[in-house]
CSV table of C-alpha atoms and ligand atoms in Angstrom, one decimal:
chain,number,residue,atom,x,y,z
E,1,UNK,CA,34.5,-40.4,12.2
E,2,UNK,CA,34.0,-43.4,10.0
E,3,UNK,CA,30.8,-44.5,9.0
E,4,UNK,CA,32.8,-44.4,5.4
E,5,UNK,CA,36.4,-45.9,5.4
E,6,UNK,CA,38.9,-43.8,5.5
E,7,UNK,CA,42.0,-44.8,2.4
E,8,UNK,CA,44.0,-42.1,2.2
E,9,UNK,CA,45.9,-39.3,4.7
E,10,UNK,CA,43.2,-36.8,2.7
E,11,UNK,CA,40.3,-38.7,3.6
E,12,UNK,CA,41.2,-38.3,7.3
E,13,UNK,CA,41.8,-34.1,7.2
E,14,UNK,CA,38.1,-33.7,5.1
E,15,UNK,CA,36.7,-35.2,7.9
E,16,UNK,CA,38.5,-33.3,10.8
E,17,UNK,CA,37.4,-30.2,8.6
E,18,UNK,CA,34.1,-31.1,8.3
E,19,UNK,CA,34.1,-32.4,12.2
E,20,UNK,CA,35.5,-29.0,13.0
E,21,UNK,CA,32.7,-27.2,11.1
E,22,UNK,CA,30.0,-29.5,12.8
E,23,UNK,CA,31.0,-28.5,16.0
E,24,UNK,CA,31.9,-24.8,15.6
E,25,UNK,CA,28.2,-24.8,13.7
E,26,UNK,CA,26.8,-26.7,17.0
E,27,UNK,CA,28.8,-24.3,19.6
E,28,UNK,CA,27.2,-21.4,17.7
E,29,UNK,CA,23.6,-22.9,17.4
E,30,UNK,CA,23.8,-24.1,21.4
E,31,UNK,CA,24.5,-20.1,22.1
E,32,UNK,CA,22.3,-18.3,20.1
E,33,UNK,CA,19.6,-20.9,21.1
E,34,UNK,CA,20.6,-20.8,24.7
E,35,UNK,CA,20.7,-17.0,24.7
E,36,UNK,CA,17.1,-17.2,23.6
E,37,UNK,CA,15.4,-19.4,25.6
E,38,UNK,CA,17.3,-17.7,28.9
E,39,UNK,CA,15.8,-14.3,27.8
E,40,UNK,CA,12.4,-15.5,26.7
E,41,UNK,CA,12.4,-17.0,30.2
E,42,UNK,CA,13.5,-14.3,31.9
E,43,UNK,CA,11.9,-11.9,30.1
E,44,UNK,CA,8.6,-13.6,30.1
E,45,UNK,CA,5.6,-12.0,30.7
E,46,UNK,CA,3.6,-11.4,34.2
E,47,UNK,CA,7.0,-11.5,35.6
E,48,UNK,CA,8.1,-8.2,37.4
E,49,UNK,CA,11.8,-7.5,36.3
E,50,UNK,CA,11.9,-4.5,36.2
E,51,UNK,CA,15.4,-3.9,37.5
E,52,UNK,CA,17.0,-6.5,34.9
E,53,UNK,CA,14.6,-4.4,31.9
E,54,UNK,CA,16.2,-1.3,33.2
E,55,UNK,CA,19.5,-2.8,32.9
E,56,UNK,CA,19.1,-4.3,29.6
E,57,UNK,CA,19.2,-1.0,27.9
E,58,UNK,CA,23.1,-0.4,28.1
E,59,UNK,CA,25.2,-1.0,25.0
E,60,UNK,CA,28.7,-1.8,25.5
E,61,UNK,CA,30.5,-1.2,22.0
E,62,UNK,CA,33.7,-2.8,23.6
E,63,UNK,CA,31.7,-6.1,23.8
E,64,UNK,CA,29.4,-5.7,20.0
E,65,UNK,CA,33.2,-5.3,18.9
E,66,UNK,CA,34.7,-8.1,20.1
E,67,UNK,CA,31.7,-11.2,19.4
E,68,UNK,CA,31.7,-9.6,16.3
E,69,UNK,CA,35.6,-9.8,15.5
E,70,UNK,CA,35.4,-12.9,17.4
E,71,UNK,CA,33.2,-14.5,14.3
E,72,UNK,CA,34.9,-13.1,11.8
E,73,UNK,CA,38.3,-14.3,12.9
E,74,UNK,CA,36.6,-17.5,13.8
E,75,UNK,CA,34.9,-18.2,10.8
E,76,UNK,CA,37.8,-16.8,8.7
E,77,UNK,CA,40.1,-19.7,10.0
E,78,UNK,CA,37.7,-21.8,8.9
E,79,UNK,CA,38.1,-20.6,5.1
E,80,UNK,CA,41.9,-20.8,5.5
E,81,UNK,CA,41.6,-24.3,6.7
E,82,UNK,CA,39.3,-25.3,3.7
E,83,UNK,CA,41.0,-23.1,1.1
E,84,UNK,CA,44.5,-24.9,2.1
E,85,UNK,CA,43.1,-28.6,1.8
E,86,UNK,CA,41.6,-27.2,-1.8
E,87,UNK,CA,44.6,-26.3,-2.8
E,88,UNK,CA,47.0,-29.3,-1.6
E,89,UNK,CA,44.3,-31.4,-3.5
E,90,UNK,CA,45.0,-30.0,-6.4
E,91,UNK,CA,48.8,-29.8,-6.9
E,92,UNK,CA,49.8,-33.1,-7.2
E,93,UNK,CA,53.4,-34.1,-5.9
E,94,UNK,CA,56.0,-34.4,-9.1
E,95,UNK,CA,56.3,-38.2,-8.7
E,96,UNK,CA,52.9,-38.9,-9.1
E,97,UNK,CA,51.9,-42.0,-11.3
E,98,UNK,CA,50.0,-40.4,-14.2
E,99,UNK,CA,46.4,-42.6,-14.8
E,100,UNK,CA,44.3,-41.2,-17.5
E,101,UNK,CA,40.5,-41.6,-16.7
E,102,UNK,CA,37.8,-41.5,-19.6
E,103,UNK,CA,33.8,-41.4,-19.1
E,104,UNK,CA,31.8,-42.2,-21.5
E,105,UNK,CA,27.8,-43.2,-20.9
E,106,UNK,CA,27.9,-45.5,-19.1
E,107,UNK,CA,31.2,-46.6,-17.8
E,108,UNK,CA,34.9,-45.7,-16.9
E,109,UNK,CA,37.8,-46.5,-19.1
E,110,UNK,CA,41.1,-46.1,-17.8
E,111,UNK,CA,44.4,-46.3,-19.2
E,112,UNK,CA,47.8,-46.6,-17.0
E,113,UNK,CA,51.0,-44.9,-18.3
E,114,UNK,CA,52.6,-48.7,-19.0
E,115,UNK,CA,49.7,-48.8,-22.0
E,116,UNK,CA,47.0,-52.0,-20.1
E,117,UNK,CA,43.8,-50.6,-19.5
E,118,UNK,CA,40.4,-51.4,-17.7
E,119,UNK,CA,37.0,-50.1,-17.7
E,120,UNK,CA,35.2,-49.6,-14.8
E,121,UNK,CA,37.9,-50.8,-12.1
E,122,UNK,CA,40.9,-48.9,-11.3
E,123,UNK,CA,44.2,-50.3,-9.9
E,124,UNK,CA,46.6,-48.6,-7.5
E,125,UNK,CA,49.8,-49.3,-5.3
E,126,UNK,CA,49.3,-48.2,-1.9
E,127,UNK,CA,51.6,-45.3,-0.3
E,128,UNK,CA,52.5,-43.8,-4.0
E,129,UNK,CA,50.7,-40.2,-4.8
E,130,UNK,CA,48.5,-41.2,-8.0
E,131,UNK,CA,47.3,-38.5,-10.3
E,132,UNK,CA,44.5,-39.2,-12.4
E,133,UNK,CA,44.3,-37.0,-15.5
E,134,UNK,CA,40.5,-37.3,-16.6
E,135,UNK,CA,37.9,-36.4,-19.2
E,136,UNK,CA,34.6,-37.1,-21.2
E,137,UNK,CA,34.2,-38.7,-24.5
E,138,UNK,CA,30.2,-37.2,-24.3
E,139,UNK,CA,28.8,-35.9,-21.4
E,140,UNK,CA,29.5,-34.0,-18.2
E,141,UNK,CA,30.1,-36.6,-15.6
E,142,UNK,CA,31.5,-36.7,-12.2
E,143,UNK,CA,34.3,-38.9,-10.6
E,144,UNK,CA,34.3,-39.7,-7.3
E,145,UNK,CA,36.0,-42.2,-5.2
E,146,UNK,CA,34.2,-41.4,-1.4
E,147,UNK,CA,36.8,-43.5,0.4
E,148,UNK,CA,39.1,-41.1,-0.9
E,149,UNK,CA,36.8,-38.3,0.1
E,150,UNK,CA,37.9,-37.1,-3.7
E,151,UNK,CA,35.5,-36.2,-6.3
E,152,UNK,CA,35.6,-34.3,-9.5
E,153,UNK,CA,33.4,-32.9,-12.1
E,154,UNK,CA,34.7,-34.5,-15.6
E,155,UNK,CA,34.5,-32.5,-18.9
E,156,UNK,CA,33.8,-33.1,-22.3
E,157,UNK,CA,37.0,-32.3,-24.4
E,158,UNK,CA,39.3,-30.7,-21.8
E,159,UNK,CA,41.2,-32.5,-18.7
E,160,UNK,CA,40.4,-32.3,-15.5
E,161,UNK,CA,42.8,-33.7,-12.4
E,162,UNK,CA,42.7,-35.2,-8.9
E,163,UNK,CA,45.7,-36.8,-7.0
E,164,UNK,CA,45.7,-38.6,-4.1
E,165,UNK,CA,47.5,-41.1,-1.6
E,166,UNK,CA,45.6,-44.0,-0.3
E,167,UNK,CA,47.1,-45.3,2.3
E,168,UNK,CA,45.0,-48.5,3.2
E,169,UNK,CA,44.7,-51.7,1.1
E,170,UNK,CA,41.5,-52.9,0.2
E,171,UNK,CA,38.4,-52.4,-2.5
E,172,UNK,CA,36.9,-49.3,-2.8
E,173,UNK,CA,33.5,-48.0,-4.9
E,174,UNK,CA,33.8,-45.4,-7.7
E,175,UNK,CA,30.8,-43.6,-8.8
E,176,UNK,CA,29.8,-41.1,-11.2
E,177,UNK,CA,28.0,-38.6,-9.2
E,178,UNK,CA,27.0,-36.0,-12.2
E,179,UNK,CA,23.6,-37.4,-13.3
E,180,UNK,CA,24.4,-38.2,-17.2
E,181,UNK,CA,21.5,-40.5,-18.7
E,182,UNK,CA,19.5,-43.3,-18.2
E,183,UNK,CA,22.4,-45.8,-17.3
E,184,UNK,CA,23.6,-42.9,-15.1
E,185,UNK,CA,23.0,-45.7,-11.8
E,186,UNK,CA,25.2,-48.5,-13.3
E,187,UNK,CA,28.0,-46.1,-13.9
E,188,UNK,CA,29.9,-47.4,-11.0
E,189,UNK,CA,33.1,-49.4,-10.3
E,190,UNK,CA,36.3,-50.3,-8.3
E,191,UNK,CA,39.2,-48.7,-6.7
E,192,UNK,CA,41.4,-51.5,-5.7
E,193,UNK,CA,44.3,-50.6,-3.8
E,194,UNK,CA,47.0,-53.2,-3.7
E,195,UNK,CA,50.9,-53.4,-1.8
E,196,UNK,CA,53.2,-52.1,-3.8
E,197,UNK,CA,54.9,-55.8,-4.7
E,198,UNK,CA,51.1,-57.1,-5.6
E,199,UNK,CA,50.6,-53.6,-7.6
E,200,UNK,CA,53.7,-54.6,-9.6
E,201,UNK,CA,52.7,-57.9,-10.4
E,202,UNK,CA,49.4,-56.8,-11.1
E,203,UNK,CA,50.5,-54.7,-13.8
E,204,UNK,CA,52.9,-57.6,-15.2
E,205,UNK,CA,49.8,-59.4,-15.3
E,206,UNK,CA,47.8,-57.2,-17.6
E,207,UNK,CA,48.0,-57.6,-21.1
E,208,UNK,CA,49.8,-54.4,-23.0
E,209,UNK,CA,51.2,-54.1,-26.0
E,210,UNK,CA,53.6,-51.3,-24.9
E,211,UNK,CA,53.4,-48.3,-23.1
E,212,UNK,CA,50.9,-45.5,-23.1
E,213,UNK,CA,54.0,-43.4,-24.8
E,214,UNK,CA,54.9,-46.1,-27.2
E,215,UNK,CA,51.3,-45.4,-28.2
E,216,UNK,CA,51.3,-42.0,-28.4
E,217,UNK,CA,54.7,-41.7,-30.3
E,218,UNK,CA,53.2,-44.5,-32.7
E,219,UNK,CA,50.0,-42.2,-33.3
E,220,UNK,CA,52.0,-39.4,-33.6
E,221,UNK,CA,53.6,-41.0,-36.9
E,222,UNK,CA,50.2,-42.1,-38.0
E,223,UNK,CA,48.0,-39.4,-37.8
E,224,UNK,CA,50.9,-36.7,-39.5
E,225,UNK,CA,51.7,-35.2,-36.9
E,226,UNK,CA,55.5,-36.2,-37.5
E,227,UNK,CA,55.1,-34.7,-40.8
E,228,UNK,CA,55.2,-31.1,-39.6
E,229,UNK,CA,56.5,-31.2,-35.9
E,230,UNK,CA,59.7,-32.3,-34.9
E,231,UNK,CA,59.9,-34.5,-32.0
E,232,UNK,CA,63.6,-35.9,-31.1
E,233,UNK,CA,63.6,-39.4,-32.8
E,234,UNK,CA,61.1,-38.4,-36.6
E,235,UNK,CA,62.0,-35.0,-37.7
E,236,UNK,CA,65.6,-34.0,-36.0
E,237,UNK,CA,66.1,-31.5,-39.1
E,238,UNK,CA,66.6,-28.4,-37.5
E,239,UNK,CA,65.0,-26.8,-40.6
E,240,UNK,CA,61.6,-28.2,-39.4
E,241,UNK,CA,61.2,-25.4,-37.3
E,242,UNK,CA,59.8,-23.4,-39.9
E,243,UNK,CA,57.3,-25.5,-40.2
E,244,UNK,CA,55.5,-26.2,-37.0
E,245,UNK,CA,56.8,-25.7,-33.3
E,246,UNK,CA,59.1,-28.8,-32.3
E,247,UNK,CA,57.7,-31.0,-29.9
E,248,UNK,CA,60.5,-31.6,-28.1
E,249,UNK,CA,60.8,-29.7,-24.7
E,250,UNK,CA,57.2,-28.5,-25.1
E,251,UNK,CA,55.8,-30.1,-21.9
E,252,UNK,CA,56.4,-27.5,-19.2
E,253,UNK,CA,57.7,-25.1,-20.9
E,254,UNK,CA,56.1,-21.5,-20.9
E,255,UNK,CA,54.0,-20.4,-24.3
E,256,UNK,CA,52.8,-16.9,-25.2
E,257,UNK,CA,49.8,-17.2,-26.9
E,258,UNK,CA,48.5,-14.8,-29.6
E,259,UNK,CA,46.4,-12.8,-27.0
E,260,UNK,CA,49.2,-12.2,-25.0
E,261,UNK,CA,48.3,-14.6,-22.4
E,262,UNK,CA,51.9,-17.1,-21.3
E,263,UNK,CA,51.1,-20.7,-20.0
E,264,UNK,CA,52.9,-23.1,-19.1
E,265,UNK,CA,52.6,-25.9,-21.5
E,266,UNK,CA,50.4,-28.5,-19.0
E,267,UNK,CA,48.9,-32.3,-20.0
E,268,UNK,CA,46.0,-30.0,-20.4
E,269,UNK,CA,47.6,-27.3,-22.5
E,270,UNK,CA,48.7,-30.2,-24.9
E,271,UNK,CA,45.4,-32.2,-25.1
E,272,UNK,CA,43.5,-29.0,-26.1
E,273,UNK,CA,46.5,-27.8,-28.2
E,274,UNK,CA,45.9,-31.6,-30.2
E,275,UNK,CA,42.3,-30.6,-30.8
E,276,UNK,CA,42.4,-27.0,-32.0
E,277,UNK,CA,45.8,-25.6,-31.8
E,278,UNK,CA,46.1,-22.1,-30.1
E,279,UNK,CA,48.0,-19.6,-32.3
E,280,UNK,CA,51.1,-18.0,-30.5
E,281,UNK,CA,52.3,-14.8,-30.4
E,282,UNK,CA,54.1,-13.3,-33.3
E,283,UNK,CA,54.1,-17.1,-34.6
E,284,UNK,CA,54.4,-17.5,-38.7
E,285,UNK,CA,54.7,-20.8,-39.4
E,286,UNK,CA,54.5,-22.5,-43.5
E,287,UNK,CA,51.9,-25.2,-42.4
E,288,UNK,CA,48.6,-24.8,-40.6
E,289,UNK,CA,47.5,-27.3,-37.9
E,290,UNK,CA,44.4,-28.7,-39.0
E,291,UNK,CA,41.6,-29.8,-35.9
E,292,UNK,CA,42.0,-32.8,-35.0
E,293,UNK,CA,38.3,-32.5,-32.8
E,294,UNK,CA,36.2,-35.2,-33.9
E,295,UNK,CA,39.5,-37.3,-35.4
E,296,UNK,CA,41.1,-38.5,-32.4
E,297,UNK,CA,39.4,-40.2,-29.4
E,298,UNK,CA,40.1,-39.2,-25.9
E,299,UNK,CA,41.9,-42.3,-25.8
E,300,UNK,CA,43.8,-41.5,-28.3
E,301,UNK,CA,44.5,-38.0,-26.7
E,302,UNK,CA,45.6,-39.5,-24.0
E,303,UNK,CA,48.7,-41.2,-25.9
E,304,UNK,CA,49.7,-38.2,-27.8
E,305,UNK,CA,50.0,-36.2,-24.3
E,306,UNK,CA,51.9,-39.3,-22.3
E,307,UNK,CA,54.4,-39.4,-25.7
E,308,UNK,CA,54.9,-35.4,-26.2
E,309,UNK,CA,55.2,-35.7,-21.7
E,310,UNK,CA,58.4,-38.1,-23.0
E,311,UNK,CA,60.1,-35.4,-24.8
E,312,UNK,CA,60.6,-33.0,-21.6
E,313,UNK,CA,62.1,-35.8,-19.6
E,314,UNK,CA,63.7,-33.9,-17.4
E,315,UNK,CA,60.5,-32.5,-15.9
E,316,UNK,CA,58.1,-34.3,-13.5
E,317,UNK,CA,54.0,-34.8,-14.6
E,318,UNK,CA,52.8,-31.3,-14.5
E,319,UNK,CA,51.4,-29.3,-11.9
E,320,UNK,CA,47.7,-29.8,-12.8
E,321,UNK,CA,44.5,-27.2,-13.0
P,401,LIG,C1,49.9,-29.5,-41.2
P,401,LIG,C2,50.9,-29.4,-40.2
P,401,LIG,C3,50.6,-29.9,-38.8
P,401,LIG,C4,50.1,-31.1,-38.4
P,401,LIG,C5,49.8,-32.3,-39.3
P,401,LIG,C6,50.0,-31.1,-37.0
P,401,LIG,N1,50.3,-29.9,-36.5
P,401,LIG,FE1,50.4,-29.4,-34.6
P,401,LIG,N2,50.8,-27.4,-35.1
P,401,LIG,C7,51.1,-27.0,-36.4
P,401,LIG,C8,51.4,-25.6,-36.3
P,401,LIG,C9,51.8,-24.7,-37.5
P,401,LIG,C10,51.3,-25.2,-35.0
P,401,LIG,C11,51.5,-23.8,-34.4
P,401,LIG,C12,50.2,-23.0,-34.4
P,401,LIG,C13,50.5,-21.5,-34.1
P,401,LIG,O1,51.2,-21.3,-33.2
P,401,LIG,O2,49.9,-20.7,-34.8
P,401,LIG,C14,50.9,-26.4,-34.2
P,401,LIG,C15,50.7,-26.4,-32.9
P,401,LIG,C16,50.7,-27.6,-32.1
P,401,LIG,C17,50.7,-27.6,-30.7
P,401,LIG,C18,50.7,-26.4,-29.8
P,401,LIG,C19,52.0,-26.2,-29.2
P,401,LIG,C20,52.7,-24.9,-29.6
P,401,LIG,O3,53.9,-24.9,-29.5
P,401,LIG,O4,52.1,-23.9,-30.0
P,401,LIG,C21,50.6,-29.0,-30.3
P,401,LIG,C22,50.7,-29.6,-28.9
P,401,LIG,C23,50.6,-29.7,-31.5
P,401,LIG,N3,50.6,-28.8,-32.6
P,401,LIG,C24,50.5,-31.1,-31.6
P,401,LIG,C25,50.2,-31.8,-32.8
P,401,LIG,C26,49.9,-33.2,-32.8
P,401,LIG,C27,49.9,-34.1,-31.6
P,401,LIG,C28,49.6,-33.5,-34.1
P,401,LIG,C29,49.1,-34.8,-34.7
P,401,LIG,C30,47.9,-35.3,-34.1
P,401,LIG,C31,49.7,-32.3,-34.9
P,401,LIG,N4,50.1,-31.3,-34.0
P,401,LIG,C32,49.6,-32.2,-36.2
P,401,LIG,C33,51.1,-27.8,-37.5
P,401,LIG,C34,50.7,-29.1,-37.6
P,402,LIG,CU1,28.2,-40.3,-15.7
């Protein structure tokens, strides 16, 4: 099945799925079809039989049992088999290489964790998981990479995430596929997927002036965030606690909010936590966080999250939404 390409091990079970769901849809067409015409030929009328009309008036419950069971279990495999591929498409292996993705109308800016960015072209080494943390700086728009058979709706103010694997070399289209204004069509661009050696000289290649982190931890002094929260390296007074929670060890770590509700602290959890901080159970700290919505760009967002990431070292990129 490839009137697309096929770049990654995903891209090749989406389309045994949906080959399997053709021809389970076909086999039951062909039979109900089939069924019909042999009765409404049999059955027709002038033709005298009566014997077969006489016979047709027998239920067997054994049999209405068993086609029906035989559906269910038939079409229940299906679901598993779709509900599986869901779910291994969302949970992204720990080593992934964390991309951030940002729409905006009308293009895609995207920043890689060693701080170069693009816009509209995306860069990645073959055979390595890739986990694309993305959001909207406007709009609802959509990513998706077909080759990839991936695609994702991407939201205003709150991450959303995709992984995959590609597996063949070669340029791929990105689209947005949520219709998002007038310049909706041009909102296209690349996936290049490069060997691993070419993928590291690619990225020597880029202009950055340090990483995404170095960023981050830079913003972090800037916009005062350092001023109430410690984080290892700026505020390593223990008596900062009383102040704000410490940064350090957040990532991944499990919170109680004030509704009772415990999360574990995610990329997501952090990039909403920027914007309008959640208040946690029983918490009574001497400062208040202010919002930061409307302050800090997604980029910007992005940054903060890949620096306070940093400060749980031990743990790999989290386990996504
Ligand atoms: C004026 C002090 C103050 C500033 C400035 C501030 N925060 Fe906060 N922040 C807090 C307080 C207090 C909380 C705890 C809120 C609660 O639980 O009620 C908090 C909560 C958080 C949380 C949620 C995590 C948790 O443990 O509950 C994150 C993440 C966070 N802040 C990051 C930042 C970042 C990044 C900046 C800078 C852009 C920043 N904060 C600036 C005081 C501050
Ligand atoms: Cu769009």
């Amino acid at each position: 099945m490839s009137w697309l390409p096929e770049a990654s091990a995903h891209a090749a079970r989406i389309d045994l799925l949906l080959a399997g769901l053709t021809i389970i849809s076909l086999a039951v067409l062909g039979l109900v079809f089939g069924l019909m015409v042999l009765n409404v030929i049999r059955f027709r009328a002038g033709r005298t039989t009566a014997v077969a009309r006489a016979a047709a008036g027998h239920k067997n419950w054994w049999f209405e049992i068993a086609w029906t069971a035989a559906t269910l279990v038939i079409f229940f495999g299906l679901f598993l088999w779709a509900t599986q591929l869901y779910v291994v498409g969302f949970r992204p292996p720990a080593d992934a290489i964390q991309i951030y993705v940002t729409g905006k109308q009308w293009m895609w800016k995207i920043q890689y964790p060693g701080g170069q960015r693009e816009i509209n072209a995306l860069h990645v080494p073959a055979g390595r998981p890739v986990r694309l943390l993305m959001t909207s700086e406007d709009v609802i728009h959509d990513f998706s990479v077909p080759a990839l058979r991936i695609k994702h709706d991407v939201l205003p103010g709150r991450y959303q995430s995709l992984w995959f694997t590609a597996t063949r070399t070669g340029s791929f289209r990105l689209y947005c596929t949520q219709f998002c204004g007038v310049g909706h069509s041009r909102m296209t661009g690349t996936l290049t997927v490069l060997e691993a050696a070419d993928y590291a000289d690619w990225l020597n290649n880029v202009p950055a002036s340090g990483s995404l982190a170095m960023a981050g931890e830079a913003l972090f002094i800037r916009s005062g965030c350092s001023g109430c929260h410690a984080s290892s390296r700026y505020a390593p007074d223990a008596a900062d606690a009383s102040r704000a929670p410490s940064m350090v060890g957040l990532y991944g770590s499990r919170v109680v909010l004030a509704d009772g509700h415990a999360i574990v602290a995610d990329a997501a959890f952090l990039h909403d936590a920027i914007l309008d901080s959640p208040r946690r159970q029983g918490a009574s700290f001497a400062t208040e966080m202010p919002s930061f919505r409307g302050v800090l760009g997604e980029e910007d967002l992005a940054a903060l999250v890949a620096y306070l990431q940093t400060l749980s070292p031990a743990l790999p990129p989290d386990t996504g939404n």
